[in-house]
JSON list of N, CA and C in Angstrom, two decimals:
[
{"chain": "A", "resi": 1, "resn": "UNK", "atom": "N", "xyz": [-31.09, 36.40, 66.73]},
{"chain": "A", "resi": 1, "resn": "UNK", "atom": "CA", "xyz": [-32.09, 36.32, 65.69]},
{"chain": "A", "resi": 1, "resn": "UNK", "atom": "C", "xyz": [-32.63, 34.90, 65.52]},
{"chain": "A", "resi": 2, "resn": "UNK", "atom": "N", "xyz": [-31.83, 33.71, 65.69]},
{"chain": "A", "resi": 2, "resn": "UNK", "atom": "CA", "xyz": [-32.49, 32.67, 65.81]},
{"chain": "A", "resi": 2, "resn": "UNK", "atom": "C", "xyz": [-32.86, 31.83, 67.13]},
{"chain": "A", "resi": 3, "resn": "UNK", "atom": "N", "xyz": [-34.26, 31.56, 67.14]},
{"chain": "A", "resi": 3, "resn": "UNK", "atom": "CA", "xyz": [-34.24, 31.13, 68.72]},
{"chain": "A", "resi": 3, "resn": "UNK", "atom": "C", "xyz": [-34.65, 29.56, 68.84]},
{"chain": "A", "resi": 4, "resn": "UNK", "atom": "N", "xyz": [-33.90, 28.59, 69.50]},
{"chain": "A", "resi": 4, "resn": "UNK", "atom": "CA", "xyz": [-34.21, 27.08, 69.71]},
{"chain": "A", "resi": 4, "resn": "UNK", "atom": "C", "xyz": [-34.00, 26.36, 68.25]},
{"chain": "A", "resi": 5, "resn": "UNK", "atom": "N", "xyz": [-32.50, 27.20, 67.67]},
{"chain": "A", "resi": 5, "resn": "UNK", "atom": "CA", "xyz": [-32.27, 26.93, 66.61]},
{"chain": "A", "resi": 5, "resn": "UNK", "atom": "C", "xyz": [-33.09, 26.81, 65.26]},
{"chain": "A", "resi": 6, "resn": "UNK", "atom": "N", "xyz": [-34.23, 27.77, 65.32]},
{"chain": "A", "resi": 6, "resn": "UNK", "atom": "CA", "xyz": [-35.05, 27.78, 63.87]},
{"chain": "A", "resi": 6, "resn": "UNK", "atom": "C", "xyz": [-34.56, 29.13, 63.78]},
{"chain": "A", "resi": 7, "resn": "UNK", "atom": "N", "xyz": [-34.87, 29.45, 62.48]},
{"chain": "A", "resi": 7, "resn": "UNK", "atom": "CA", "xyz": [-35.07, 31.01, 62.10]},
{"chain": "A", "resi": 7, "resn": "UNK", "atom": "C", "xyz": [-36.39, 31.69, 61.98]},
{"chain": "A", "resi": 8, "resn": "UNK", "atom": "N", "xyz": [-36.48, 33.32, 62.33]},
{"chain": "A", "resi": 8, "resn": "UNK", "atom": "CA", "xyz": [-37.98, 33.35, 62.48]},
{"chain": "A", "resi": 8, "resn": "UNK", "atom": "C", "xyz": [-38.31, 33.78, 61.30]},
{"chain": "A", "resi": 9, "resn": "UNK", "atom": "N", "xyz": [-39.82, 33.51, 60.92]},
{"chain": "A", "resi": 9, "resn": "UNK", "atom": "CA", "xyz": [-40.32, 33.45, 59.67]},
{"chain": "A", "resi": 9, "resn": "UNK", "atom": "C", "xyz": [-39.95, 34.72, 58.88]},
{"chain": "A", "resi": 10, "resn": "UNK", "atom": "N", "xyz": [-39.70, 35.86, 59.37]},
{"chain": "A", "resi": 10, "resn": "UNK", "atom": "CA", "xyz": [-39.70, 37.03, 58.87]},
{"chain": "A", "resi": 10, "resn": "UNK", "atom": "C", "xyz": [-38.30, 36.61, 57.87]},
{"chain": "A", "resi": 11, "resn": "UNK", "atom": "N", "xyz": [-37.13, 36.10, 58.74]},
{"chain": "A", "resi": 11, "resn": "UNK", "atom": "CA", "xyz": [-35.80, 36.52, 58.68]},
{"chain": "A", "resi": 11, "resn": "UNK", "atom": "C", "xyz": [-36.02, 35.49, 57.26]},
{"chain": "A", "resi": 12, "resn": "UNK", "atom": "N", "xyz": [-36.66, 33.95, 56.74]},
{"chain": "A", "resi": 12, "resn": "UNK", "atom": "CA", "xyz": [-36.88, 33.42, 55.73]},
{"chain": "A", "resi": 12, "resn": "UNK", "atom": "C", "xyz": [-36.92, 34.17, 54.65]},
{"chain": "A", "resi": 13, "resn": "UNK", "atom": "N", "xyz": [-37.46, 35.35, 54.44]},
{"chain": "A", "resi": 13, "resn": "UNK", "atom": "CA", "xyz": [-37.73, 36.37, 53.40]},
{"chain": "A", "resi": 13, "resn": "UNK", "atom": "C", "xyz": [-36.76, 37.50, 53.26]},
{"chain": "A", "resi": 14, "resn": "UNK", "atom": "N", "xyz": [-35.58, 37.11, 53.97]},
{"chain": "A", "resi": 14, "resn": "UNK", "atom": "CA", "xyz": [-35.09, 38.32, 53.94]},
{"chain": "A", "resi": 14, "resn": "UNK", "atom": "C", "xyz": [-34.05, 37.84, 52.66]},
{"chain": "A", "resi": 15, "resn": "UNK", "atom": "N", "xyz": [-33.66, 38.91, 51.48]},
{"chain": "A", "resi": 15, "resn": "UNK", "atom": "CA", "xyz": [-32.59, 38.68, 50.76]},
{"chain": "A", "resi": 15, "resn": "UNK", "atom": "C", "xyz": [-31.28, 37.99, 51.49]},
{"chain": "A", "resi": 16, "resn": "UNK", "atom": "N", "xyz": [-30.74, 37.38, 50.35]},
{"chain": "A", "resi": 16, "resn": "UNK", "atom": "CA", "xyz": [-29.71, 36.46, 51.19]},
{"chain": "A", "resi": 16, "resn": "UNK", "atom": "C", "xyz": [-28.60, 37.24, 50.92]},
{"chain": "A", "resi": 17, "resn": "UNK", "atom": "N", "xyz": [-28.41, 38.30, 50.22]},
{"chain": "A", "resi": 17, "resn": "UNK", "atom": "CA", "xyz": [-27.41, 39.65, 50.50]},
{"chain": "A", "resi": 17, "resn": "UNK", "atom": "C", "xyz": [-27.57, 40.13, 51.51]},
{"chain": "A", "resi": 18, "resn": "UNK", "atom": "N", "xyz": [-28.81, 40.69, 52.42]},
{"chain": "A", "resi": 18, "resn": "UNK", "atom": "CA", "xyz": [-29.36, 41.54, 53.43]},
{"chain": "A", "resi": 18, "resn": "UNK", "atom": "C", "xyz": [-28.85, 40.80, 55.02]},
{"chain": "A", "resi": 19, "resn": "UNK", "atom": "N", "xyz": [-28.17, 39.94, 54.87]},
{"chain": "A", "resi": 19, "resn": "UNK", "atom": "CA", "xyz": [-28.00, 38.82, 56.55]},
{"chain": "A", "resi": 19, "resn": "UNK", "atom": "C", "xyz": [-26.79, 39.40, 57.18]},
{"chain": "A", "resi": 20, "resn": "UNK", "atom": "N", "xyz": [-26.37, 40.12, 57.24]},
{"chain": "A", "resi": 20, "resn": "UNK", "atom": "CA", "xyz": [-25.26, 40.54, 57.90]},
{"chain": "A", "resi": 20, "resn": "UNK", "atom": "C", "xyz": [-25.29, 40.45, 59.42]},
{"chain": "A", "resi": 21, "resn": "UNK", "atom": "N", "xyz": [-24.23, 39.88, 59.98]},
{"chain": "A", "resi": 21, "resn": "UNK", "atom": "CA", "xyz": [-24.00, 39.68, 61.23]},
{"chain": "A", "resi": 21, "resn": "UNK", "atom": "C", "xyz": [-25.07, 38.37, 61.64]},
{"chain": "A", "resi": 22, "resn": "UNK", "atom": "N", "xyz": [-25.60, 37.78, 60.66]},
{"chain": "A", "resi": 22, "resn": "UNK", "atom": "CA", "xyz": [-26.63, 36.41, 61.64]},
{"chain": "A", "resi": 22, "resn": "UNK", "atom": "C", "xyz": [-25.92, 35.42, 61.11]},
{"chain": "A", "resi": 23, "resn": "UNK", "atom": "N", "xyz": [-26.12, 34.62, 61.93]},
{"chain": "A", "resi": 23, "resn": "UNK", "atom": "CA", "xyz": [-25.61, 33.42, 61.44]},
{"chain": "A", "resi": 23, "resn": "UNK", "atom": "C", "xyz": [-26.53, 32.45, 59.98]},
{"chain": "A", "resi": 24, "resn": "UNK", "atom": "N", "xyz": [-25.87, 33.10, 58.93]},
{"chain": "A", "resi": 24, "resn": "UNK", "atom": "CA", "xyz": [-26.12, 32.38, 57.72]},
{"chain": "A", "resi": 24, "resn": "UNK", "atom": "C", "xyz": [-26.29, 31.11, 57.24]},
{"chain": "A", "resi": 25, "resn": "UNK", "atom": "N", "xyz": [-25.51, 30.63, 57.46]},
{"chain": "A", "resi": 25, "resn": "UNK", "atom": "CA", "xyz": [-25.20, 29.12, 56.95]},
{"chain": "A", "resi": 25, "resn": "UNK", "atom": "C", "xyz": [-26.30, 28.56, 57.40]},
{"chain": "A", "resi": 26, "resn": "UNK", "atom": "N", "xyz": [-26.40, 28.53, 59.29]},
{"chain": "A", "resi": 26, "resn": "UNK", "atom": "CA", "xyz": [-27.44, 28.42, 59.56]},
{"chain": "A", "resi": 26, "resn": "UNK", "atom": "C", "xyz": [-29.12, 28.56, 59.29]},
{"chain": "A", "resi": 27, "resn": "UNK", "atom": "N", "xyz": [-29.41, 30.25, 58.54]},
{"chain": "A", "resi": 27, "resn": "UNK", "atom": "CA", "xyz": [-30.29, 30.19, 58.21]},
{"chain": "A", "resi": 27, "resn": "UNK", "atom": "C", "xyz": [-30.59, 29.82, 56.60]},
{"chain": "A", "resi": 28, "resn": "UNK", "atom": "N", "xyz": [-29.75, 29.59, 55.29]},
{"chain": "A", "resi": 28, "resn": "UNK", "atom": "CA", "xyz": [-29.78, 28.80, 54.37]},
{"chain": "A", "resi": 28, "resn": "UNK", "atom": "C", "xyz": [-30.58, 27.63, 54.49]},
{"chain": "A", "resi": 29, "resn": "UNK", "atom": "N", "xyz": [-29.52, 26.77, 55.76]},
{"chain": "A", "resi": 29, "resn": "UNK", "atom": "CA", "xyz": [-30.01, 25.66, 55.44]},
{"chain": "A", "resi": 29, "resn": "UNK", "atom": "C", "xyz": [-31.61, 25.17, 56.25]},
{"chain": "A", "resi": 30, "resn": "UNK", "atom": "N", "xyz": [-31.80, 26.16, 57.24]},
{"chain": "A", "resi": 30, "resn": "UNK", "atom": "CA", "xyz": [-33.24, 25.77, 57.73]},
{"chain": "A", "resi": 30, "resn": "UNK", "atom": "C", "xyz": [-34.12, 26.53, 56.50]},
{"chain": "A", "resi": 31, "resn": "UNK", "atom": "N", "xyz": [-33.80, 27.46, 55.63]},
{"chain": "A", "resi": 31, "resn": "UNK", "atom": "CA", "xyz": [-34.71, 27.96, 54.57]},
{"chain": "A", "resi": 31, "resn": "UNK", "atom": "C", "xyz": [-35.10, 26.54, 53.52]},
{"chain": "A", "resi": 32, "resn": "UNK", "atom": "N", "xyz": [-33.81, 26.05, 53.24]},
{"chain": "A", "resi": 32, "resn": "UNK", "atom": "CA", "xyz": [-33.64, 24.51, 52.37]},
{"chain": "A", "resi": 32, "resn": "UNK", "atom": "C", "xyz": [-34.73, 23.68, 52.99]},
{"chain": "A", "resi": 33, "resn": "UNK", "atom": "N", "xyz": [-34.67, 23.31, 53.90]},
{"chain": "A", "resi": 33, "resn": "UNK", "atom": "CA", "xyz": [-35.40, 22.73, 54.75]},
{"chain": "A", "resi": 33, "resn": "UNK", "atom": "C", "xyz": [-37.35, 22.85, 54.90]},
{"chain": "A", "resi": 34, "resn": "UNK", "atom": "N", "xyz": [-36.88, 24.12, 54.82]},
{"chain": "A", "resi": 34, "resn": "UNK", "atom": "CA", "xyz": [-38.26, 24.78, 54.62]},
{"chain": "A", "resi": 34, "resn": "UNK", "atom": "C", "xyz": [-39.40, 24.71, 53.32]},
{"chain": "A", "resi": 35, "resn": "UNK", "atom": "N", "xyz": [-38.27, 24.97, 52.96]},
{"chain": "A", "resi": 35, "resn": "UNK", "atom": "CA", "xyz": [-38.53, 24.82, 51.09]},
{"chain": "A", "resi": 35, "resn": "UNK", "atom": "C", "xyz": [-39.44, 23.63, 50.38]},
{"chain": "A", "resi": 36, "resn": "UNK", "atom": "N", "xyz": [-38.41, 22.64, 51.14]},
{"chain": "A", "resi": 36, "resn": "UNK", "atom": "CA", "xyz": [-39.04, 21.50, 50.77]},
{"chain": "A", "resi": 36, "resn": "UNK", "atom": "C", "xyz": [-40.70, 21.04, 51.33]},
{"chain": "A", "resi": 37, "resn": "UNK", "atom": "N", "xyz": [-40.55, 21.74, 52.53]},
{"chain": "A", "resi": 37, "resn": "UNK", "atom": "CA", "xyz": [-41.98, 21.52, 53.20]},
{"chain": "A", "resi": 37, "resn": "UNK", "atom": "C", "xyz": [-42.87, 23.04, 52.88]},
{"chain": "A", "resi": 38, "resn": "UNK", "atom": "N", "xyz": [-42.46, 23.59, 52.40]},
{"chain": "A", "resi": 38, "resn": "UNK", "atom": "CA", "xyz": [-43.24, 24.82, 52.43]},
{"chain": "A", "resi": 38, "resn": "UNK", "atom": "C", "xyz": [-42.66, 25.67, 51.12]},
{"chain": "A", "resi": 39, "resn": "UNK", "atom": "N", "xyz": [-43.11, 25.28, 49.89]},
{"chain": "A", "resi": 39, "resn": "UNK", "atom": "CA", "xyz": [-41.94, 26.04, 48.88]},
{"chain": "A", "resi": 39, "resn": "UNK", "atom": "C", "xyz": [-42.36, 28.04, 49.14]},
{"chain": "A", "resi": 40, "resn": "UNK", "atom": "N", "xyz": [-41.28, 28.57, 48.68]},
{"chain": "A", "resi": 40, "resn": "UNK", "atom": "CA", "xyz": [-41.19, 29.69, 48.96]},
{"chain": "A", "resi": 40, "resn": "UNK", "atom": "C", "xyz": [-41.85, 30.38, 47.12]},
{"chain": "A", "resi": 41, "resn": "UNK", "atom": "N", "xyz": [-42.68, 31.20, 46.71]},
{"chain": "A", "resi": 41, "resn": "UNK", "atom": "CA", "xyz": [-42.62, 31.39, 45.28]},
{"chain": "A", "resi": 41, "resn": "UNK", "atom": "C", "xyz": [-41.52, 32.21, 44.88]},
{"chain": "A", "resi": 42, "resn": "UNK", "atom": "N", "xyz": [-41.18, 31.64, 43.64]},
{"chain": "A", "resi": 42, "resn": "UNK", "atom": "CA", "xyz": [-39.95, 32.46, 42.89]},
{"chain": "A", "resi": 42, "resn": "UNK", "atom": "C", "xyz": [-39.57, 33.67, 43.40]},
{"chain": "A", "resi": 43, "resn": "UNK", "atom": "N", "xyz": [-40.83, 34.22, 43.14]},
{"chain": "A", "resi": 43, "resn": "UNK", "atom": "CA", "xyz": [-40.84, 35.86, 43.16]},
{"chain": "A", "resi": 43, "resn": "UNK", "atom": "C", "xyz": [-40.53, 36.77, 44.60]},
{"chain": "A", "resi": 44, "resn": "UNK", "atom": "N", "xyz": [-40.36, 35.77, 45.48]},
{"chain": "A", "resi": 44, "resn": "UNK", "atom": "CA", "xyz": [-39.67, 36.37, 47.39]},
{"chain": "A", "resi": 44, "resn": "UNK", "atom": "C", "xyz": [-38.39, 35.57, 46.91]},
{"chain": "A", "resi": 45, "resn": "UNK", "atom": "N", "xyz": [-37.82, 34.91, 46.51]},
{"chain": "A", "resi": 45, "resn": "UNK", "atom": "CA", "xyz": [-36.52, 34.35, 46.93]},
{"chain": "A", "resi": 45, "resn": "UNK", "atom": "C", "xyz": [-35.56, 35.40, 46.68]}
]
């Protein structure tokens, strides 16, 4: 699910209950990351 170590945009929106079997941590912190350059609105997090 993640390729050249980003996550793909879809998987950003996915509930952070809903991640089963991907590597999480991983995608948290590129979402964090994201965030800062691209805020996400309240209302998808």
């Amino acid at each position: 699910m993640l390729r050249d170590g980003r996550a793909d945009a879809a998987l950003l929106y996915t509930p952070t209950d809903d991640v089963r079997g991907l590597d999480t941590e991983t995608l948290l912190s590129e979402r964090r990351s994201l965030c800062c350059l691209c805020p996400i609105p309240s209302h998808v997090r």
